[in-house]
Amino acid sequence: MAQIVVTRPLVHGALEGLAPPHTVETGPPPTGSELSEEALIERIGTASAVVTTVADPVTERVLSSCPNLEMVAQYAVGLDNIDLAAASREGITVTHTPGVLTEATADFTWALLLAVARRVVDADAFVRSGKFDRWETRTLLGMELHGKTLGIIGMGRIGSAVARRALGFGMDVVFHNRTPANPTIIRETNSRQVALDTLLRTSDVVSLHCPHNDDSHHLLREDTLATMKPSALLINTARGPVVHESDLVDALRAGRIAGAGLDVFENEPDVHPGLLEHERVVLAPHLASATVEARTRMGQMCVESLLAYFSGEDVPYTVRSQL
Ligand code: GLV
């Protein structure tokens, strides 16, 4: 029998199947300082497993301060909030939820891309504020996507799903990946692998789909942003720290790039005030996997991993086996 802590309430049905003899304790949604290491240590207490989210700082201190912790089931695909090296040193098993949020995240990437390119958020505000008093030829002009180049940084599962959708929009797709990409995906998406610099110089839309790690930290910063076209749009549904946020604000203010669609931020939940002011920026609160379907399947994967672990079976979705 295991005591399992879930750091915040999940969607209905996500944890179905996690039943006695295991005890499951789900706390209220944490806010502000409750997202700290101390609060997480307190919440995990003497539990042997914890279901965590992207907002929980699963640091070395947390992992070494929870005496009975054997397993962390991350309710996400990304793992940059977890110190994986420390988990391995402590002998703690870490699992995550790859695959089931790919399509939801790709859809949301396109939602942001279209919103920025075609000014959907401005348009809604325009009508609501009573400004639509006549049809006009120059109102809220946007950028046409057909025939333009989409540059995907990180052609993994999500990047490939974004590329597949680009075919329907008649966009040319280039991508940058640290490793050679799967030839089937290249063929299916009619895309070309290029150097990062080429991608940044030639793309009309740059979309980020790489994990956040030492190599990708601040991949887009003053000098790399400066190589983008002044008419280009940046979309980020990956991780905030892949972009140097204040350099992005400077680039937007100076017109060195035209706009951005951001679902993730460098210091979540804080958002750089310069982004709030810019009219060609569309912002979302880290929502890309937020469909009932994806969030339910993510929970079910955590349950599968937890049940396998506590019955001594091979644990699916273990991070070690994926790295
Ligand atoms: C969400 O950001 C995830 O990594 O699943």
mmCIF file of C-alpha atoms and ligand atoms in Angstrom:
data_model
loop_
_atom_site.group_PDB
_atom_site.id
_atom_site.type_symbol
_atom_site.label_atom_id
_atom_site.label_comp_id
_atom_site.label_asym_id
_atom_site.label_seq_id
_atom_site.Cartn_x
_atom_site.Cartn_y
_atom_site.Cartn_z
ATOM 1 C CA MET A 1 0.000 0.000 0.000
ATOM 2 C CA ALA A 2 1.353 3.397 -0.968
ATOM 3 C CA GLN A 3 0.591 6.936 0.075
ATOM 4 C CA ILE A 4 0.392 9.035 -3.089
ATOM 5 C CA VAL A 5 0.191 12.821 -3.075
ATOM 6 C CA VAL A 6 -1.184 14.750 -6.049
ATOM 7 C CA THR A 7 0.023 18.354 -5.931
ATOM 8 C CA ARG A 8 -3.186 19.835 -7.317
ATOM 9 C CA PRO A 9 -6.644 18.721 -8.468
ATOM 10 C CA LEU A 10 -6.693 17.086 -11.911
ATOM 11 C CA VAL A 11 -9.536 16.853 -14.433
ATOM 12 C CA HIS A 12 -12.405 14.519 -13.590
ATOM 13 C CA GLY A 13 -11.494 10.890 -14.276
ATOM 14 C CA ALA A 14 -7.761 11.517 -14.671
ATOM 15 C CA LEU A 15 -6.865 9.398 -11.666
ATOM 16 C CA GLU A 16 -9.539 6.758 -12.126
ATOM 17 C CA GLY A 17 -8.157 3.371 -11.137
ATOM 18 C CA LEU A 18 -5.955 4.689 -8.363
ATOM 19 C CA ALA A 19 -7.850 3.040 -5.564
ATOM 20 C CA PRO A 20 -7.301 1.322 -2.204
ATOM 21 C CA PRO A 21 -5.071 -0.113 -0.883
ATOM 22 C CA HIS A 22 -3.268 3.030 -2.107
ATOM 23 C CA THR A 23 -4.228 6.292 -0.473
ATOM 24 C CA VAL A 24 -4.412 9.340 -2.673
ATOM 25 C CA GLU A 25 -4.291 12.844 -1.245
ATOM 26 C CA THR A 26 -4.987 15.746 -3.550
ATOM 27 C CA GLY A 27 -4.395 19.196 -2.174
ATOM 28 C CA PRO A 28 -6.165 22.389 -3.200
ATOM 29 C CA PRO A 29 -4.591 24.259 -6.125
ATOM 30 C CA PRO A 30 -1.436 25.903 -4.746
ATOM 31 C CA THR A 31 -0.962 29.619 -5.279
ATOM 32 C CA GLY A 32 1.944 32.055 -4.953
ATOM 33 C CA SER A 33 4.407 30.957 -2.276
ATOM 34 C CA GLU A 34 2.658 27.594 -2.050
ATOM 35 C CA LEU A 35 4.560 26.736 -5.242
ATOM 36 C CA SER A 36 7.855 26.918 -3.350
ATOM 37 C CA GLU A 37 10.239 24.073 -2.527
ATOM 38 C CA GLU A 38 9.284 24.307 1.161
ATOM 39 C CA ALA A 39 5.601 24.022 0.404
ATOM 40 C CA LEU A 40 6.189 21.062 -1.885
ATOM 41 C CA ILE A 41 8.295 19.285 0.747
ATOM 42 C CA GLU A 42 5.524 19.848 3.265
ATOM 43 C CA ARG A 43 2.867 18.651 0.860
ATOM 44 C CA ILE A 44 4.735 15.465 -0.038
ATOM 45 C CA GLY A 45 5.545 14.796 3.625
ATOM 46 C CA THR A 46 5.957 11.070 4.180
ATOM 47 C CA ALA A 47 4.314 9.973 0.913
ATOM 48 C CA SER A 48 6.054 7.395 -1.254
ATOM 49 C CA ALA A 49 4.927 8.883 -4.575
ATOM 50 C CA VAL A 50 3.903 12.264 -5.887
ATOM 51 C CA VAL A 51 2.059 13.316 -9.030
ATOM 52 C CA THR A 52 3.670 16.610 -10.083
ATOM 53 C CA THR A 53 3.004 19.235 -12.718
ATOM 54 C CA VAL A 54 5.184 21.633 -14.714
ATOM 55 C CA ALA A 55 4.667 24.245 -11.985
ATOM 56 C CA ASP A 56 6.149 22.181 -9.145
ATOM 57 C CA PRO A 57 9.852 22.762 -8.378
ATOM 58 C CA VAL A 58 11.046 19.177 -7.924
ATOM 59 C CA THR A 59 14.554 20.223 -6.971
ATOM 60 C CA GLU A 60 17.416 18.319 -5.374
ATOM 61 C CA ARG A 61 16.345 19.752 -2.013
ATOM 62 C CA VAL A 62 12.790 18.497 -2.419
ATOM 63 C CA LEU A 63 13.945 15.065 -3.553
ATOM 64 C CA SER A 64 16.383 14.649 -0.692
ATOM 65 C CA SER A 65 14.055 16.072 1.960
ATOM 66 C CA CYS A 66 11.136 13.699 1.484
ATOM 67 C CA PRO A 67 12.259 10.604 3.375
ATOM 68 C CA ASN A 68 9.938 8.024 1.813
ATOM 69 C CA LEU A 69 9.713 9.365 -1.727
ATOM 70 C CA GLU A 70 10.294 6.598 -4.294
ATOM 71 C CA MET A 71 8.478 7.853 -7.336
ATOM 72 C CA VAL A 72 7.622 11.096 -9.132
ATOM 73 C CA ALA A 73 4.897 10.754 -11.776
ATOM 74 C CA GLN A 74 5.068 13.946 -13.819
ATOM 75 C CA TYR A 75 1.704 14.965 -15.263
ATOM 76 C CA ALA A 76 3.383 16.461 -18.369
ATOM 77 C CA VAL A 77 5.802 15.505 -21.086
ATOM 78 C CA GLY A 78 8.368 18.226 -20.250
ATOM 79 C CA LEU A 79 10.632 17.590 -17.285
ATOM 80 C CA ASP A 80 12.637 20.761 -16.813
ATOM 81 C CA ASN A 81 11.065 21.384 -13.385
ATOM 82 C CA ILE A 82 12.581 18.130 -12.128
ATOM 83 C CA ASP A 83 16.237 17.636 -11.206
ATOM 84 C CA LEU A 84 16.621 14.309 -12.997
ATOM 85 C CA ALA A 85 20.238 13.823 -11.948
ATOM 86 C CA ALA A 86 19.279 14.250 -8.294
ATOM 87 C CA ALA A 87 16.351 11.852 -8.723
ATOM 88 C CA SER A 88 18.699 9.274 -10.173
ATOM 89 C CA ARG A 89 21.176 9.763 -7.298
ATOM 90 C CA GLU A 90 18.339 9.344 -4.781
ATOM 91 C CA GLY A 91 17.104 6.220 -6.612
ATOM 92 C CA ILE A 92 13.745 7.885 -7.289
ATOM 93 C CA THR A 93 11.844 6.712 -10.366
ATOM 94 C CA VAL A 94 10.524 9.493 -12.600
ATOM 95 C CA THR A 95 7.811 8.983 -15.220
ATOM 96 C CA HIS A 96 6.073 11.402 -17.603
ATOM 97 C CA THR A 97 3.313 11.477 -20.214
ATOM 98 C CA PRO A 98 4.748 11.562 -23.745
ATOM 99 C CA GLY A 99 2.564 11.201 -26.832
ATOM 100 C CA VAL A 100 -0.915 11.866 -25.484
ATOM 101 C CA LEU A 101 -0.668 15.648 -25.602
ATOM 102 C CA THR A 102 1.028 15.907 -28.994
ATOM 103 C CA GLU A 103 -2.070 16.709 -31.058
ATOM 104 C CA ALA A 104 -3.544 19.073 -28.455
ATOM 105 C CA THR A 105 -0.270 20.993 -28.297
ATOM 106 C CA ALA A 106 0.058 21.134 -32.090
ATOM 107 C CA ASP A 107 -3.526 22.438 -32.355
ATOM 108 C CA PHE A 108 -2.828 25.130 -29.795
ATOM 109 C CA THR A 109 0.367 26.132 -31.578
ATOM 110 C CA TRP A 110 -1.745 26.751 -34.665
ATOM 111 C CA ALA A 111 -4.380 28.561 -32.609
ATOM 112 C CA LEU A 112 -1.695 31.004 -31.419
ATOM 113 C CA LEU A 113 -0.102 31.258 -34.855
ATOM 114 C CA LEU A 114 -3.403 32.089 -36.524
ATOM 115 C CA ALA A 115 -4.389 34.439 -33.721
ATOM 116 C CA VAL A 116 -1.188 36.450 -34.146
ATOM 117 C CA ALA A 117 -1.056 36.293 -37.955
ATOM 118 C CA ARG A 118 -4.716 37.231 -38.405
ATOM 119 C CA ARG A 119 -5.125 39.398 -35.301
ATOM 120 C CA VAL A 120 -8.003 37.392 -33.872
ATOM 121 C CA VAL A 121 -7.652 38.753 -30.336
ATOM 122 C CA ASP A 122 -7.497 42.380 -31.553
ATOM 123 C CA ALA A 123 -10.508 41.709 -33.775
ATOM 124 C CA ASP A 124 -12.572 40.398 -30.888
ATOM 125 C CA ALA A 125 -11.653 43.413 -28.737
ATOM 126 C CA PHE A 126 -12.436 45.733 -31.654
ATOM 127 C CA VAL A 127 -15.977 44.420 -32.037
ATOM 128 C CA ARG A 128 -16.666 44.220 -28.288
ATOM 129 C CA SER A 129 -15.534 47.792 -27.746
ATOM 130 C CA GLY A 130 -18.051 49.048 -30.310
ATOM 131 C CA LYS A 131 -15.427 50.172 -32.866
ATOM 132 C CA PHE A 132 -16.989 48.164 -35.704
ATOM 133 C CA ASP A 133 -19.085 50.993 -37.134
ATOM 134 C CA ARG A 134 -18.397 50.299 -40.840
ATOM 135 C CA TRP A 135 -16.518 47.875 -43.108
ATOM 136 C CA GLU A 136 -13.114 49.288 -43.882
ATOM 137 C CA THR A 137 -10.338 48.129 -46.229
ATOM 138 C CA ARG A 138 -7.415 48.502 -43.811
ATOM 139 C CA THR A 139 -8.857 47.325 -40.527
ATOM 140 C CA LEU A 140 -6.575 44.932 -38.632
ATOM 141 C CA LEU A 141 -4.559 43.726 -41.600
ATOM 142 C CA GLY A 142 -2.713 40.495 -40.936
ATOM 143 C CA MET A 143 -0.202 38.206 -42.584
ATOM 144 C CA GLU A 144 -1.257 35.557 -45.092
ATOM 145 C CA LEU A 145 0.209 32.134 -44.305
ATOM 146 C CA HIS A 146 -0.184 30.446 -47.684
ATOM 147 C CA GLY A 147 3.189 30.242 -49.457
ATOM 148 C CA LYS A 148 5.126 31.417 -46.410
ATOM 149 C CA THR A 149 7.884 29.513 -44.606
ATOM 150 C CA LEU A 150 7.340 27.913 -41.213
ATOM 151 C CA GLY A 151 10.550 27.233 -39.285
ATOM 152 C CA ILE A 152 10.234 24.549 -36.614
ATOM 153 C CA ILE A 153 12.894 24.341 -33.926
ATOM 154 C CA GLY A 154 12.696 20.826 -32.479
ATOM 155 C CA MET A 155 11.227 18.297 -34.920
ATOM 156 C CA GLY A 156 10.165 15.718 -32.347
ATOM 157 C CA ARG A 157 6.628 14.452 -31.804
ATOM 158 C CA ILE A 158 5.058 17.895 -31.352
ATOM 159 C CA GLY A 159 7.165 19.688 -33.974
ATOM 160 C CA SER A 160 6.216 17.001 -36.511
ATOM 161 C CA ALA A 161 2.506 17.324 -35.677
ATOM 162 C CA VAL A 162 2.781 21.090 -36.192
ATOM 163 C CA ALA A 163 4.553 20.480 -39.528
ATOM 164 C CA ARG A 164 1.808 18.094 -40.688
ATOM 165 C CA ARG A 165 -0.796 20.805 -40.146
ATOM 166 C CA ALA A 166 1.330 23.258 -42.169
ATOM 167 C CA LEU A 167 0.706 21.199 -45.311
ATOM 168 C CA GLY A 168 -2.973 22.110 -45.151
ATOM 169 C CA PHE A 169 -2.066 25.791 -44.967
ATOM 170 C CA GLY A 170 0.202 25.593 -48.019
ATOM 171 C CA MET A 171 3.287 26.570 -46.019
ATOM 172 C CA ASP A 172 6.841 25.558 -46.799
ATOM 173 C CA VAL A 173 8.387 23.862 -43.754
ATOM 174 C CA VAL A 174 12.011 23.968 -42.658
ATOM 175 C CA PHE A 175 13.227 22.660 -39.344
ATOM 176 C CA HIS A 176 16.227 22.592 -37.076
ATOM 177 C CA ASN A 177 16.952 19.562 -34.946
ATOM 178 C CA ARG A 178 20.028 18.576 -32.969
ATOM 179 C CA THR A 179 19.880 15.077 -34.467
ATOM 180 C CA PRO A 180 18.913 13.949 -37.985
ATOM 181 C CA ALA A 181 15.131 13.815 -38.181
ATOM 182 C CA ASN A 182 13.066 10.781 -39.052
ATOM 183 C CA PRO A 183 13.031 10.404 -42.895
ATOM 184 C CA THR A 184 9.363 9.367 -42.837
ATOM 185 C CA ILE A 185 8.447 12.610 -41.089
ATOM 186 C CA ILE A 186 10.537 14.628 -43.544
ATOM 187 C CA ARG A 187 8.770 12.919 -46.448
ATOM 188 C CA GLU A 188 5.291 13.201 -44.912
ATOM 189 C CA THR A 189 5.682 16.883 -44.137
ATOM 190 C CA ASN A 190 7.693 17.742 -47.246
ATOM 191 C CA SER A 191 10.126 19.578 -44.988
ATOM 192 C CA ARG A 192 13.877 20.297 -45.043
ATOM 193 C CA GLN A 193 16.396 20.210 -42.215
ATOM 194 C CA VAL A 194 18.488 23.412 -42.139
ATOM 195 C CA ALA A 195 20.992 25.116 -39.866
ATOM 196 C CA LEU A 196 19.506 27.273 -37.113
ATOM 197 C CA ASP A 197 20.829 30.443 -38.694
ATOM 198 C CA THR A 198 19.231 29.588 -42.061
ATOM 199 C CA LEU A 199 15.941 28.814 -40.354
ATOM 200 C CA LEU A 200 15.922 32.115 -38.482
ATOM 201 C CA ARG A 201 16.885 34.144 -41.558
ATOM 202 C CA THR A 202 14.342 32.552 -43.905
ATOM 203 C CA SER A 203 11.256 31.769 -41.815
ATOM 204 C CA ASP A 204 8.130 33.921 -41.739
ATOM 205 C CA VAL A 205 7.014 32.079 -38.621
ATOM 206 C CA VAL A 206 9.398 30.468 -36.132
ATOM 207 C CA SER A 207 7.793 27.928 -33.805
ATOM 208 C CA LEU A 208 9.598 26.413 -30.821
ATOM 209 C CA HIS A 209 9.162 22.724 -29.961
ATOM 210 C CA CYS A 210 12.435 21.757 -28.307
ATOM 211 C CA PRO A 211 12.815 20.788 -24.648
ATOM 212 C CA HIS A 212 14.403 23.308 -22.293
ATOM 213 C CA ASN A 213 17.895 22.214 -21.305
ATOM 214 C CA ASP A 214 21.399 23.687 -21.136
ATOM 215 C CA ASP A 215 21.691 23.682 -24.930
ATOM 216 C CA SER A 216 18.365 25.370 -25.616
ATOM 217 C CA HIS A 217 18.441 27.881 -22.730
ATOM 218 C CA HIS A 218 18.019 31.374 -24.256
ATOM 219 C CA LEU A 219 18.365 29.932 -27.751
ATOM 220 C CA LEU A 220 16.462 32.998 -28.880
ATOM 221 C CA ARG A 221 18.171 36.073 -27.476
ATOM 222 C CA GLU A 222 19.349 39.422 -28.794
ATOM 223 C CA ASP A 223 21.702 38.108 -31.511
ATOM 224 C CA THR A 224 19.551 35.207 -32.718
ATOM 225 C CA LEU A 225 16.356 37.307 -32.670
ATOM 226 C CA ALA A 226 18.225 39.910 -34.735
ATOM 227 C CA THR A 227 18.684 37.405 -37.555
ATOM 228 C CA MET A 228 14.909 36.913 -37.935
ATOM 229 C CA LYS A 229 12.949 38.815 -40.580
ATOM 230 C CA PRO A 230 11.386 42.055 -39.280
ATOM 231 C CA SER A 231 8.052 40.694 -40.554
ATOM 232 C CA ALA A 232 8.446 37.343 -38.748
ATOM 233 C CA LEU A 233 6.309 35.941 -35.947
ATOM 234 C CA LEU A 234 7.608 33.845 -33.053
ATOM 235 C CA ILE A 235 5.433 31.142 -31.491
ATOM 236 C CA ASN A 236 6.441 29.433 -28.248
ATOM 237 C CA THR A 237 4.481 26.491 -26.870
ATOM 238 C CA ALA A 238 7.673 24.753 -25.648
ATOM 239 C CA ARG A 239 9.260 26.309 -22.560
ATOM 240 C CA GLY A 240 9.665 29.952 -21.588
ATOM 241 C CA PRO A 241 13.406 29.975 -20.858
ATOM 242 C CA VAL A 242 14.195 28.919 -24.446
ATOM 243 C CA VAL A 243 13.584 32.627 -25.151
ATOM 244 C CA HIS A 244 15.367 35.492 -23.396
ATOM 245 C CA GLU A 245 12.164 37.321 -22.542
ATOM 246 C CA SER A 246 13.498 40.837 -22.123
ATOM 247 C CA ASP A 247 15.491 40.524 -25.382
ATOM 248 C CA LEU A 248 12.238 39.472 -27.050
ATOM 249 C CA VAL A 249 10.486 42.541 -25.663
ATOM 250 C CA ASP A 250 13.322 44.737 -27.007
ATOM 251 C CA ALA A 251 13.120 43.055 -30.440
ATOM 252 C CA LEU A 252 9.344 43.561 -30.569
ATOM 253 C CA ARG A 253 9.571 47.190 -29.438
ATOM 254 C CA ALA A 254 12.260 47.945 -32.008
ATOM 255 C CA GLY A 255 10.293 46.222 -34.779
ATOM 256 C CA ARG A 256 13.081 43.678 -35.304
ATOM 257 C CA ILE A 257 10.343 41.028 -35.347
ATOM 258 C CA ALA A 258 6.638 41.637 -35.953
ATOM 259 C CA GLY A 259 4.810 39.643 -33.317
ATOM 260 C CA ALA A 260 4.684 36.675 -30.981
ATOM 261 C CA GLY A 261 2.295 34.050 -29.692
ATOM 262 C CA LEU A 262 3.382 32.806 -26.289
ATOM 263 C CA ASP A 263 1.967 30.031 -24.154
ATOM 264 C CA VAL A 264 5.007 29.778 -21.888
ATOM 265 C CA PHE A 265 7.134 32.340 -20.047
ATOM 266 C CA GLU A 266 10.566 32.615 -18.572
ATOM 267 C CA ASN A 267 9.387 32.982 -14.947
ATOM 268 C CA GLU A 268 5.900 31.504 -14.874
ATOM 269 C CA PRO A 269 3.425 32.621 -13.736
ATOM 270 C CA ASP A 270 5.049 36.070 -14.109
ATOM 271 C CA VAL A 271 4.901 37.677 -17.531
ATOM 272 C CA HIS A 272 7.266 40.457 -18.635
ATOM 273 C CA PRO A 273 5.222 43.704 -18.576
ATOM 274 C CA GLY A 274 6.610 44.612 -22.023
ATOM 275 C CA LEU A 275 4.746 41.648 -23.484
ATOM 276 C CA LEU A 276 1.453 42.777 -21.962
ATOM 277 C CA GLU A 277 1.730 46.139 -23.710
ATOM 278 C CA HIS A 278 2.567 44.956 -27.216
ATOM 279 C CA GLU A 279 -0.369 44.807 -29.607
ATOM 280 C CA ARG A 280 1.022 42.043 -31.851
ATOM 281 C CA VAL A 281 1.532 39.634 -28.959
ATOM 282 C CA VAL A 282 -1.010 36.977 -28.014
ATOM 283 C CA LEU A 283 -0.556 35.408 -24.598
ATOM 284 C CA ALA A 284 -1.886 32.237 -22.988
ATOM 285 C CA PRO A 285 -1.366 30.731 -19.511
ATOM 286 C CA HIS A 286 0.530 27.537 -20.475
ATOM 287 C CA LEU A 287 -2.547 25.948 -22.023
ATOM 288 C CA ALA A 288 -1.284 23.921 -24.961
ATOM 289 C CA SER A 289 -2.220 20.504 -23.561
ATOM 290 C CA ALA A 290 -5.429 21.810 -21.998
ATOM 291 C CA THR A 291 -8.045 19.633 -23.651
ATOM 292 C CA VAL A 292 -10.254 17.340 -21.591
ATOM 293 C CA GLU A 293 -9.011 14.426 -23.699
ATOM 294 C CA ALA A 294 -5.285 15.097 -23.303
ATOM 295 C CA ARG A 295 -5.476 15.986 -19.622
ATOM 296 C CA THR A 296 -7.494 12.836 -18.891
ATOM 297 C CA ARG A 297 -5.045 10.604 -20.794
ATOM 298 C CA MET A 298 -2.100 12.262 -19.031
ATOM 299 C CA GLY A 299 -3.643 11.291 -15.684
ATOM 300 C CA GLN A 300 -4.258 7.767 -16.874
ATOM 301 C CA MET A 301 -0.594 7.416 -17.847
ATOM 302 C CA CYS A 302 0.425 8.546 -14.357
ATOM 303 C CA VAL A 303 -1.945 5.927 -12.923
ATOM 304 C CA GLU A 304 -0.496 3.178 -15.153
ATOM 305 C CA SER A 305 3.021 4.072 -14.060
ATOM 306 C CA LEU A 306 2.125 4.278 -10.367
ATOM 307 C CA LEU A 307 0.216 0.999 -10.333
ATOM 308 C CA ALA A 308 3.010 -0.799 -12.192
ATOM 309 C CA TYR A 309 5.625 0.614 -9.820
ATOM 310 C CA PHE A 310 3.788 -0.377 -6.660
ATOM 311 C CA SER A 311 3.030 -3.862 -7.936
ATOM 312 C CA GLY A 312 6.671 -4.431 -8.823
ATOM 313 C CA GLU A 313 6.116 -4.569 -12.600
ATOM 314 C CA ASP A 314 8.067 -2.815 -15.363
ATOM 315 C CA VAL A 315 7.150 0.857 -15.111
ATOM 316 C CA PRO A 316 5.924 2.390 -18.371
ATOM 317 C CA TYR A 317 6.893 5.954 -19.350
ATOM 318 C CA THR A 318 9.975 5.910 -17.118
ATOM 319 C CA VAL A 319 12.195 8.828 -17.955
ATOM 320 C CA ARG A 320 15.485 6.949 -17.731
ATOM 321 C CA SER A 321 14.355 4.677 -20.548
ATOM 322 C CA GLN A 322 13.449 7.666 -22.707
ATOM 323 C CA LEU A 323 16.703 9.609 -22.364
HETATM 324 C C1 GLV B 1 3.420 20.826 -20.770
HETATM 325 O O1 GLV B 1 3.990 21.855 -20.821
HETATM 326 C C2 GLV B 1 4.076 19.561 -20.812
HETATM 327 O O2 GLV B 1 5.313 19.512 -20.835
HETATM 328 O O3 GLV B 1 3.384 18.544 -20.824
#
